[in-house]
Backbone as a chain_set.jsonl record, in Angstrom:
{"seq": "XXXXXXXXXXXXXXXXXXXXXXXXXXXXXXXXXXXXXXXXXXXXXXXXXXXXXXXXXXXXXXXXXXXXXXXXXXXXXXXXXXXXXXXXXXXXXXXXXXXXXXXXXXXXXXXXXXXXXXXXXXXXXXXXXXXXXXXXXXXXXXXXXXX", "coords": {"N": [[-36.831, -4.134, 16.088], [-35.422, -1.984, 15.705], [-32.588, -2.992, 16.133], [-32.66, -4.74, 13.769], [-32.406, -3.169, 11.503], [-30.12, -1.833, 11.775], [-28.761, -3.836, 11.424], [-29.353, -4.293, 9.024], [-27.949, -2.212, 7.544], [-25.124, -2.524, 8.956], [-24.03, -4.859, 8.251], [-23.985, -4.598, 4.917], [-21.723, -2.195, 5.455], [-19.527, -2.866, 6.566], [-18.66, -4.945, 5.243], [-17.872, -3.701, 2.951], [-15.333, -2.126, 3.672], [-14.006, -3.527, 4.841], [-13.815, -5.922, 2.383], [-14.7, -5.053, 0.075], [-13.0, -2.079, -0.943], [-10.479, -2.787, -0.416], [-9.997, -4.639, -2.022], [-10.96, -2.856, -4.586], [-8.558, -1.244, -4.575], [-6.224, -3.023, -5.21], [-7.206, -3.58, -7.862], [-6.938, -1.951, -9.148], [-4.043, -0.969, -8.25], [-3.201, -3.499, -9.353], [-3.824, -3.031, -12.128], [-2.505, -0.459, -13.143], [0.76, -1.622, -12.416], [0.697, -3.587, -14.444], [1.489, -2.021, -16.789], [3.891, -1.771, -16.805], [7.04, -2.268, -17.069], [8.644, -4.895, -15.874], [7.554, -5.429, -13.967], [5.945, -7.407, -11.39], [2.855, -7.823, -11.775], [0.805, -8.652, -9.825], [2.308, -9.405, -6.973], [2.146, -7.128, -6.062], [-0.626, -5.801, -6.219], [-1.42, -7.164, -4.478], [0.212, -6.632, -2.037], [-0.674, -3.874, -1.937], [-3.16, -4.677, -1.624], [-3.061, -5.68, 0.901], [-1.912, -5.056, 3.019], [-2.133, -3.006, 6.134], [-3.863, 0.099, 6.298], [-3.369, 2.043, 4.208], [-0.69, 1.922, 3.83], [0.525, -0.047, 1.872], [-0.234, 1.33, -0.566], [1.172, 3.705, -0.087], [3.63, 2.937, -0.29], [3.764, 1.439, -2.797], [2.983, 4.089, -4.784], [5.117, 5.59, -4.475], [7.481, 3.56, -5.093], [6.964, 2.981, -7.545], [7.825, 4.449, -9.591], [10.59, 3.234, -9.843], [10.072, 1.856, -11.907], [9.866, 1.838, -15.429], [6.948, 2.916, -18.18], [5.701, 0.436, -20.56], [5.995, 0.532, -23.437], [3.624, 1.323, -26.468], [3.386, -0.379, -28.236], [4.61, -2.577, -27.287], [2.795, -3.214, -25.089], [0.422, -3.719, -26.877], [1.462, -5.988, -28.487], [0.976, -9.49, -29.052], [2.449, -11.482, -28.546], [4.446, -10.79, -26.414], [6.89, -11.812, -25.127], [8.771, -11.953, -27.575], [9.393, -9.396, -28.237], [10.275, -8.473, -25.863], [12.494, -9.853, -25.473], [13.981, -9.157, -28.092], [14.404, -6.138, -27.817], [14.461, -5.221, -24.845], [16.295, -6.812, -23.641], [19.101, -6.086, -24.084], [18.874, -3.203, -23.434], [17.989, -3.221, -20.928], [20.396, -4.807, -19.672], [22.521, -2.782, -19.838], [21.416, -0.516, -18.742], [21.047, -0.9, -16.476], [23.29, -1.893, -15.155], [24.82, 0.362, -15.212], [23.16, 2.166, -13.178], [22.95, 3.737, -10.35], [22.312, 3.818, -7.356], [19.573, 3.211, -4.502], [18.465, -0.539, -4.779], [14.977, -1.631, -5.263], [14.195, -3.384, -3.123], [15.208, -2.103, -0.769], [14.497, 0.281, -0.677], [11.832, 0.354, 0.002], [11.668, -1.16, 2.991], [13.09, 1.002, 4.183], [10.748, 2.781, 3.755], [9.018, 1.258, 5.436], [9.882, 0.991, 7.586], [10.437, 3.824, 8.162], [7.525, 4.755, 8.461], [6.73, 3.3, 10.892], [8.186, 4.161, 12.951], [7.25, 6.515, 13.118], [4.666, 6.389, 13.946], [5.124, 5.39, 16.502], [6.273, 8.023, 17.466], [4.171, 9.199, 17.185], [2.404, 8.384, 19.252], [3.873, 7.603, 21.723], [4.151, 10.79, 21.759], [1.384, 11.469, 21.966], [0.728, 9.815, 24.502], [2.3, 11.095, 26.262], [1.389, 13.912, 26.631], [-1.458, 13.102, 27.297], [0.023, 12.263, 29.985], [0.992, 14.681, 31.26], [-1.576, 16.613, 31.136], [-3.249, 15.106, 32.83], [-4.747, 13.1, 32.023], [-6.797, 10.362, 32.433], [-5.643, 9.222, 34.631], [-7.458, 8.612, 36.774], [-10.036, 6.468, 37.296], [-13.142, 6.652, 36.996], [-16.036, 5.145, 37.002], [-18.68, 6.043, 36.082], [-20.117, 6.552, 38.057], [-19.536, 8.546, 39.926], [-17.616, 8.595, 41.106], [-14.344, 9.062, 41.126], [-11.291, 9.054, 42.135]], "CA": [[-36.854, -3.644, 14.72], [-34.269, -0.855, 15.604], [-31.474, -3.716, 15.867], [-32.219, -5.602, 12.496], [-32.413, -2.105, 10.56], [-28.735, -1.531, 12.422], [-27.67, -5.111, 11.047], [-29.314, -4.457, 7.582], [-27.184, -1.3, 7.375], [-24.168, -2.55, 9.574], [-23.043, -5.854, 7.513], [-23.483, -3.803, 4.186], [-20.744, -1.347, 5.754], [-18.329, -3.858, 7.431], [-18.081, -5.921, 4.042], [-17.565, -2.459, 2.333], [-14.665, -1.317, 4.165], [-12.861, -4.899, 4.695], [-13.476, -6.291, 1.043], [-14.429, -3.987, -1.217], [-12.105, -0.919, -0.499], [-9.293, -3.688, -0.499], [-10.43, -5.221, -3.348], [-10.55, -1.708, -5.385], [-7.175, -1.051, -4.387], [-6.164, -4.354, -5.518], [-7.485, -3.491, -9.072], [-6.199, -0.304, -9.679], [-2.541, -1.355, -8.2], [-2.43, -4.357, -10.858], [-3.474, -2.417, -13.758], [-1.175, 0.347, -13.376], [1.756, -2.589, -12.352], [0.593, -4.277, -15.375], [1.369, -1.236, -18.059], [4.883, -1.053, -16.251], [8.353, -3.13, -17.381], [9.729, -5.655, -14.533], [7.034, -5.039, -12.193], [5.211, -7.997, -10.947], [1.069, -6.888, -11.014], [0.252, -10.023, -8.578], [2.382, -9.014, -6.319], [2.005, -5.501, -5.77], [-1.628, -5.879, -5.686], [-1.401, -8.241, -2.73], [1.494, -5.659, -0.901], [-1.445, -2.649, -1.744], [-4.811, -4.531, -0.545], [-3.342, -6.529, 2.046], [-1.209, -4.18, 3.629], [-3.31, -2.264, 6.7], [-3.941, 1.302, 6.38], [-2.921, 2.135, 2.912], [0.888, 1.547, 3.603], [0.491, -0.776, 0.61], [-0.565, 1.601, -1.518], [1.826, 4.53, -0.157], [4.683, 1.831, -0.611], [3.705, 1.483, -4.61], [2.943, 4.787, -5.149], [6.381, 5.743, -4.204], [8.648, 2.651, -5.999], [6.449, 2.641, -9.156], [8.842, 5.557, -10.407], [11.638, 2.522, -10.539], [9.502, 0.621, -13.148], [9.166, 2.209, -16.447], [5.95, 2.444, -18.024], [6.202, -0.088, -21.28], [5.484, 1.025, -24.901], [2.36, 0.783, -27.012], [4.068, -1.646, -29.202], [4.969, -4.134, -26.031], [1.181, -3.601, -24.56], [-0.673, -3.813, -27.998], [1.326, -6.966, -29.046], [0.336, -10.695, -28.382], [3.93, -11.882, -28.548], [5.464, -10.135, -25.651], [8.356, -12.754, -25.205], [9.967, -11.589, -28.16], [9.438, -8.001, -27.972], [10.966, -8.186, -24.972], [13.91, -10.294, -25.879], [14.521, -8.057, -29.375], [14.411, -4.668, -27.56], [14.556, -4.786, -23.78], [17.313, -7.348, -22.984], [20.328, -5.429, -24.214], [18.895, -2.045, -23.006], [17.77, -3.443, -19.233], [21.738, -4.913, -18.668], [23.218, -1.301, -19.965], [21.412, 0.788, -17.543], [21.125, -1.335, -14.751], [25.007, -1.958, -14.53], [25.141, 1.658, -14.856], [22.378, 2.45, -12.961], [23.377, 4.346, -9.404], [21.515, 3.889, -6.113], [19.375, 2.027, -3.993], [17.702, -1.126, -4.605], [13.857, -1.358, -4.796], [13.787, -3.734, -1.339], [15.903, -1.374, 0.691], [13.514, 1.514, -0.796], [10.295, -0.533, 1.012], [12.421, -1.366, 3.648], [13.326, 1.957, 4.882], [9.531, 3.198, 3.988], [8.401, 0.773, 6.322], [10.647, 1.887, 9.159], [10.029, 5.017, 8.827], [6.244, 4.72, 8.853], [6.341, 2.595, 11.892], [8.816, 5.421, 13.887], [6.419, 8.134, 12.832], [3.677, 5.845, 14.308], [5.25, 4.922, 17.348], [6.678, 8.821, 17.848], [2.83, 9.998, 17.472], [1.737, 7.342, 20.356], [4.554, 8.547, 22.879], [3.773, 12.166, 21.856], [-0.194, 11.277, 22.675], [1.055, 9.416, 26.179], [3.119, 12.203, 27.006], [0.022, 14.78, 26.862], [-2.043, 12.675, 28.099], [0.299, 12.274, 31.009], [1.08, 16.037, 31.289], [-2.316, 17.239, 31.667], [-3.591, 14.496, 34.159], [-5.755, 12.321, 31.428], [-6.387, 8.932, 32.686], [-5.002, 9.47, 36.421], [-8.243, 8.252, 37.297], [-10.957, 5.621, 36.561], [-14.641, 6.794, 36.386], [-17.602, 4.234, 35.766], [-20.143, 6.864, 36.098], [-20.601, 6.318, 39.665], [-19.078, 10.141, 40.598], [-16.2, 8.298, 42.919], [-13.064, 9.04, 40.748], [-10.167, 9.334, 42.83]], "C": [[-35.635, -2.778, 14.422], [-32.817, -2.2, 15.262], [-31.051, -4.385, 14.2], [-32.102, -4.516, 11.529], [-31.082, -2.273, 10.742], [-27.981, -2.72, 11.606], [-27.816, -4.782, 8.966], [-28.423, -3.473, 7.207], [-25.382, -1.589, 7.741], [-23.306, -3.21, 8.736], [-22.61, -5.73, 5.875], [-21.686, -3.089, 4.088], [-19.352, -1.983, 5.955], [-17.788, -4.563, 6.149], [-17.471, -4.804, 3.293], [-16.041, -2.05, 2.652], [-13.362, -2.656, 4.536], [-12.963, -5.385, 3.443], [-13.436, -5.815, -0.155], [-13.261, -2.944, -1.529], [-10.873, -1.97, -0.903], [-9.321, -3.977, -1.956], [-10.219, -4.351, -4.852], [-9.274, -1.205, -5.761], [-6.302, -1.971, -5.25], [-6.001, -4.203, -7.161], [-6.886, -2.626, -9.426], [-4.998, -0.728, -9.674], [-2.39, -2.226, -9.689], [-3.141, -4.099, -11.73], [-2.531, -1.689, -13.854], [0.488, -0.265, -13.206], [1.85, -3.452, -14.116], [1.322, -3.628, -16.739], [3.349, -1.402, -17.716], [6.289, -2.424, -16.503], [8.964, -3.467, -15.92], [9.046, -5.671, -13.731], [5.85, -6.201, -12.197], [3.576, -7.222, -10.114], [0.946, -7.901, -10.003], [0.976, -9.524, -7.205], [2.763, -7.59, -5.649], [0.551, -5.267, -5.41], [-2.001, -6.685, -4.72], [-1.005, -6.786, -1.841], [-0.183, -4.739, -1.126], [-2.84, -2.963, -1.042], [-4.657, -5.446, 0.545], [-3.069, -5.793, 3.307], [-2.09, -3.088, 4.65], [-3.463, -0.597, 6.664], [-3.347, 2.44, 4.978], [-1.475, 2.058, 3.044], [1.377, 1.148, 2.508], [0.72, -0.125, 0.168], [0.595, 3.165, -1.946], [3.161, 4.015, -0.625], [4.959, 2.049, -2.378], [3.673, 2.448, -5.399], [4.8, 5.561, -5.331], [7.493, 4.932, -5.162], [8.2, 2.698, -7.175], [7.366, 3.601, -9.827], [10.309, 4.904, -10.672], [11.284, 2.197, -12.037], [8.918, 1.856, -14.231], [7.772, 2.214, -17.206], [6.473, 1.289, -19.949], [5.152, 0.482, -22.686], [4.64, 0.504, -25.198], [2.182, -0.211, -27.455], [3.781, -2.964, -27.916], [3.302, -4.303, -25.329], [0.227, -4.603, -25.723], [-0.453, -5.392, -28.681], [1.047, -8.197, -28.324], [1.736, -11.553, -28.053], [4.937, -10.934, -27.568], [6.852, -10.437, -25.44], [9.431, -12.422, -25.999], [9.921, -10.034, -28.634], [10.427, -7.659, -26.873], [12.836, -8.825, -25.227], [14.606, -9.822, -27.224], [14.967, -6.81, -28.525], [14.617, -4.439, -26.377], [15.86, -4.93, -23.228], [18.429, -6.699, -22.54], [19.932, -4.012, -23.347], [19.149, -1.841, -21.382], [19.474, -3.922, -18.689], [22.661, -3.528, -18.794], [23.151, -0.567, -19.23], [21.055, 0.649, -16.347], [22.58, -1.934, -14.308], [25.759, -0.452, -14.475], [24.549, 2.402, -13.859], [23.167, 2.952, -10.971], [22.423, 4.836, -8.169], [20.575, 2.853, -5.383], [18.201, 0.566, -4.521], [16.018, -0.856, -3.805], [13.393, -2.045, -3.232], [14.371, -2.884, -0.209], [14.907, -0.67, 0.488], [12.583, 0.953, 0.2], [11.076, -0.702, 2.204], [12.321, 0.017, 4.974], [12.202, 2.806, 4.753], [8.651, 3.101, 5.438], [8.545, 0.981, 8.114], [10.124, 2.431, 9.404], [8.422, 5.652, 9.269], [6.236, 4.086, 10.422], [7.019, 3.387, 12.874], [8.034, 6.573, 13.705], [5.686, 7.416, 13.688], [3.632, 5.88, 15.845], [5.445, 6.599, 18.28], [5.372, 9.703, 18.082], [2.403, 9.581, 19.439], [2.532, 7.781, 21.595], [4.121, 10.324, 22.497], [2.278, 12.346, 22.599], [-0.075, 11.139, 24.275], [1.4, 10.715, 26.839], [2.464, 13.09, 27.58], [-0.195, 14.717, 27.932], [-1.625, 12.709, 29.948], [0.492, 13.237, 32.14], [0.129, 16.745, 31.894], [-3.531, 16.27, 32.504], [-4.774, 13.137, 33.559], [-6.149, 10.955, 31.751], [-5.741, 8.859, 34.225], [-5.897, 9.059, 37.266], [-9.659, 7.519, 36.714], [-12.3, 5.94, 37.418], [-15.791, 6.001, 35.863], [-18.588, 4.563, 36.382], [-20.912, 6.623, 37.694], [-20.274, 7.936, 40.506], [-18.008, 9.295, 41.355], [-14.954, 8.019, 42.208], [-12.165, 9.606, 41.843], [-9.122, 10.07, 41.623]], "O": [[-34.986, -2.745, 13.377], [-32.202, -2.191, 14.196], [-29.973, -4.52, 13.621], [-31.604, -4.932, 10.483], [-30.589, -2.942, 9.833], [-26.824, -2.606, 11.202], [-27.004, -4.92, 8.051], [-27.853, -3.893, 6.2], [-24.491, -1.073, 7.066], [-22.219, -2.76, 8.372], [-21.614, -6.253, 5.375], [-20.805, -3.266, 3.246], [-18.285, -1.561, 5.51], [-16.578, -4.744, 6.014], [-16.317, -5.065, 2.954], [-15.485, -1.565, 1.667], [-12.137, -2.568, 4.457], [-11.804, -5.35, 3.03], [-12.656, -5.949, -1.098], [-12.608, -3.174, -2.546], [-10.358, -1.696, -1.987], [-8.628, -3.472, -2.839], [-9.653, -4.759, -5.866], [-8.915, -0.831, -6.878], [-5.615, -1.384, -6.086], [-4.982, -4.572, -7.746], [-6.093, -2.842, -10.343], [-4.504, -0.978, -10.774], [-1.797, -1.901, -10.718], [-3.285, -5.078, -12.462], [-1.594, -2.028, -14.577], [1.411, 0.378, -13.708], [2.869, -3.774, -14.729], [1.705, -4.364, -17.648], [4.045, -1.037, -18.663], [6.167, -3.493, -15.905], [9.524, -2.728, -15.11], [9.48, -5.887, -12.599], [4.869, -6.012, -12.915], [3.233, -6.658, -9.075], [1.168, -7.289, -8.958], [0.206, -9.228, -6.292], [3.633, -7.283, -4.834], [0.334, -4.601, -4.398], [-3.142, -6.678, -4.257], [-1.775, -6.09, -1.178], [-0.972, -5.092, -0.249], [-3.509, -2.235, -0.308], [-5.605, -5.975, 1.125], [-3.721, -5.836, 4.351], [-2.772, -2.272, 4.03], [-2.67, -0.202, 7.518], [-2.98, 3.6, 5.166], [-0.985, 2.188, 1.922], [2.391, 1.637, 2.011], [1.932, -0.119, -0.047], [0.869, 3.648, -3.045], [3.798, 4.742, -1.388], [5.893, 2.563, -2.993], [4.09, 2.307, -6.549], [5.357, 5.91, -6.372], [8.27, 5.557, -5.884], [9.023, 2.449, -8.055], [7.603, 3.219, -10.973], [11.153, 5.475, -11.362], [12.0, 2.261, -13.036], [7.94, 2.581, -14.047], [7.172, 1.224, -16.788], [7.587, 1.516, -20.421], [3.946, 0.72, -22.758], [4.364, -0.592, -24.712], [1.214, -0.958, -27.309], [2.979, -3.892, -27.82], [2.767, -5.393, -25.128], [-0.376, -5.666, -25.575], [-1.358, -6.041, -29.206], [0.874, -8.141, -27.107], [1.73, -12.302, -27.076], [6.004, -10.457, -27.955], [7.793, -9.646, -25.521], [10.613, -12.452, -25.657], [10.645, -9.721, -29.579], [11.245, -6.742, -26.945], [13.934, -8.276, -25.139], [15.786, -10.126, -27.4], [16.158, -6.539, -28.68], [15.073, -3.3, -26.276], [16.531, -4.08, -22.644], [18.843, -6.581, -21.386], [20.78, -3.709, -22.508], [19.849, -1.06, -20.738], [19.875, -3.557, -17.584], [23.453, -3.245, -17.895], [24.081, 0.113, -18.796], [20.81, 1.445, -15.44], [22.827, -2.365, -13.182], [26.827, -0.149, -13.943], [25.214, 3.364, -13.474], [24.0, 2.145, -10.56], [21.919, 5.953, -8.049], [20.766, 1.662, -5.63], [17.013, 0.882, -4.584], [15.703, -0.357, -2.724], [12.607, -1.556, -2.421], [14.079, -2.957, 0.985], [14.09, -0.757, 1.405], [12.788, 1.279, 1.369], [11.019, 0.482, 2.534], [11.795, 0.051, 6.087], [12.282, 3.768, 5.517], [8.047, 3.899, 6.156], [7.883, 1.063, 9.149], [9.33, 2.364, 10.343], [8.145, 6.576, 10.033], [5.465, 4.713, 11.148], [6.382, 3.367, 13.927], [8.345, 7.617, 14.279], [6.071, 7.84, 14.778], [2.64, 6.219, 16.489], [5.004, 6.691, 19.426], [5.328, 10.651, 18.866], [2.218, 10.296, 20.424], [1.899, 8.319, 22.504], [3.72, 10.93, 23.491], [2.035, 13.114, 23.529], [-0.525, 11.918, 25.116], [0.822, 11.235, 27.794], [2.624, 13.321, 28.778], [0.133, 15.294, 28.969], [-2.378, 12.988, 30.881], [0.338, 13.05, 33.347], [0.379, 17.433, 32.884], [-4.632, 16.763, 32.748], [-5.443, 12.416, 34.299], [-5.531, 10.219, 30.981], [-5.411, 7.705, 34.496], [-5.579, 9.001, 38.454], [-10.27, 8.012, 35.765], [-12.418, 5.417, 38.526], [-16.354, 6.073, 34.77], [-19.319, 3.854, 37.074], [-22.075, 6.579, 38.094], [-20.81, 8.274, 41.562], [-17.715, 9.735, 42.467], [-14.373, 6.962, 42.453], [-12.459, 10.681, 42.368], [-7.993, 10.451, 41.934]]}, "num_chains": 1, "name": "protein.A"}
């Protein structure tokens, strides 16, 4: 009885935490992508709920400050096409041939690095400890006869 309570509770949790949670993420990213000039919602909400450990989401939070957000006018109308080609065209080649610094793929780029050198610099810092104060120097399966 104890096991199937454990399952009725367990597969709840497990779907929770792999689809939902993702899934949420997912939604949120491509609305706020959606309000925003140049910024592909589809794929940003992929990069934020596919991405493991919110990386995604630290990723988007971060570059979304390239992407403008887009006027009431350009949301509210049904004719975006030529809203955009009246008012954006000329503005978007002016201040992106003026525009001074790095590209949004290097930005992700060098996020991703540096998340994965923080990651790696925790994991040798852990070993190191570990190694330091004798953790693991000996295997234990509850028998008392660690060497």
């Amino acid at each position: 009885m104890l096991n199937l309570l454990c399952l009725f509770f367990a597969i709840p949790l497990v779907l929770l935490f792999t689809i939902g949670i993702p899934l949420i993420v997912g939604i949120v990213v491509y609305r706020d992508a959606n309000k925003r000039v140049d910024c592909n919602p589809w794929l940003w909400a992929l990069v934020a709920a596919l991405v493991p450990s919110f990386i995604g989401v630290v990723i988007y939070v971060i570059i979304r400050r390239d992407y403008p957000l887009k006027s009431e006018k350009a949301m509210s109308e049904d004719d975006e096409e030529s809203y955009y080609q009246k008012n954006y065209d000329d503005v978007a080649v002016e201040n992106r041939s003026s525009a001074a610094g790095m590209p949004t793929w290097a930005k992700v780029i060098i996020i991703i690095v540096a998340a994965l050198l923080i990651l790696w610099l925790a994991a040798m810092v852990i070993a190191t400890i570990k190694y330091m104060f004798g953790y693991g120097s000996y295997v234990d399966f509850g028998m008392g006869m660690g060497y």
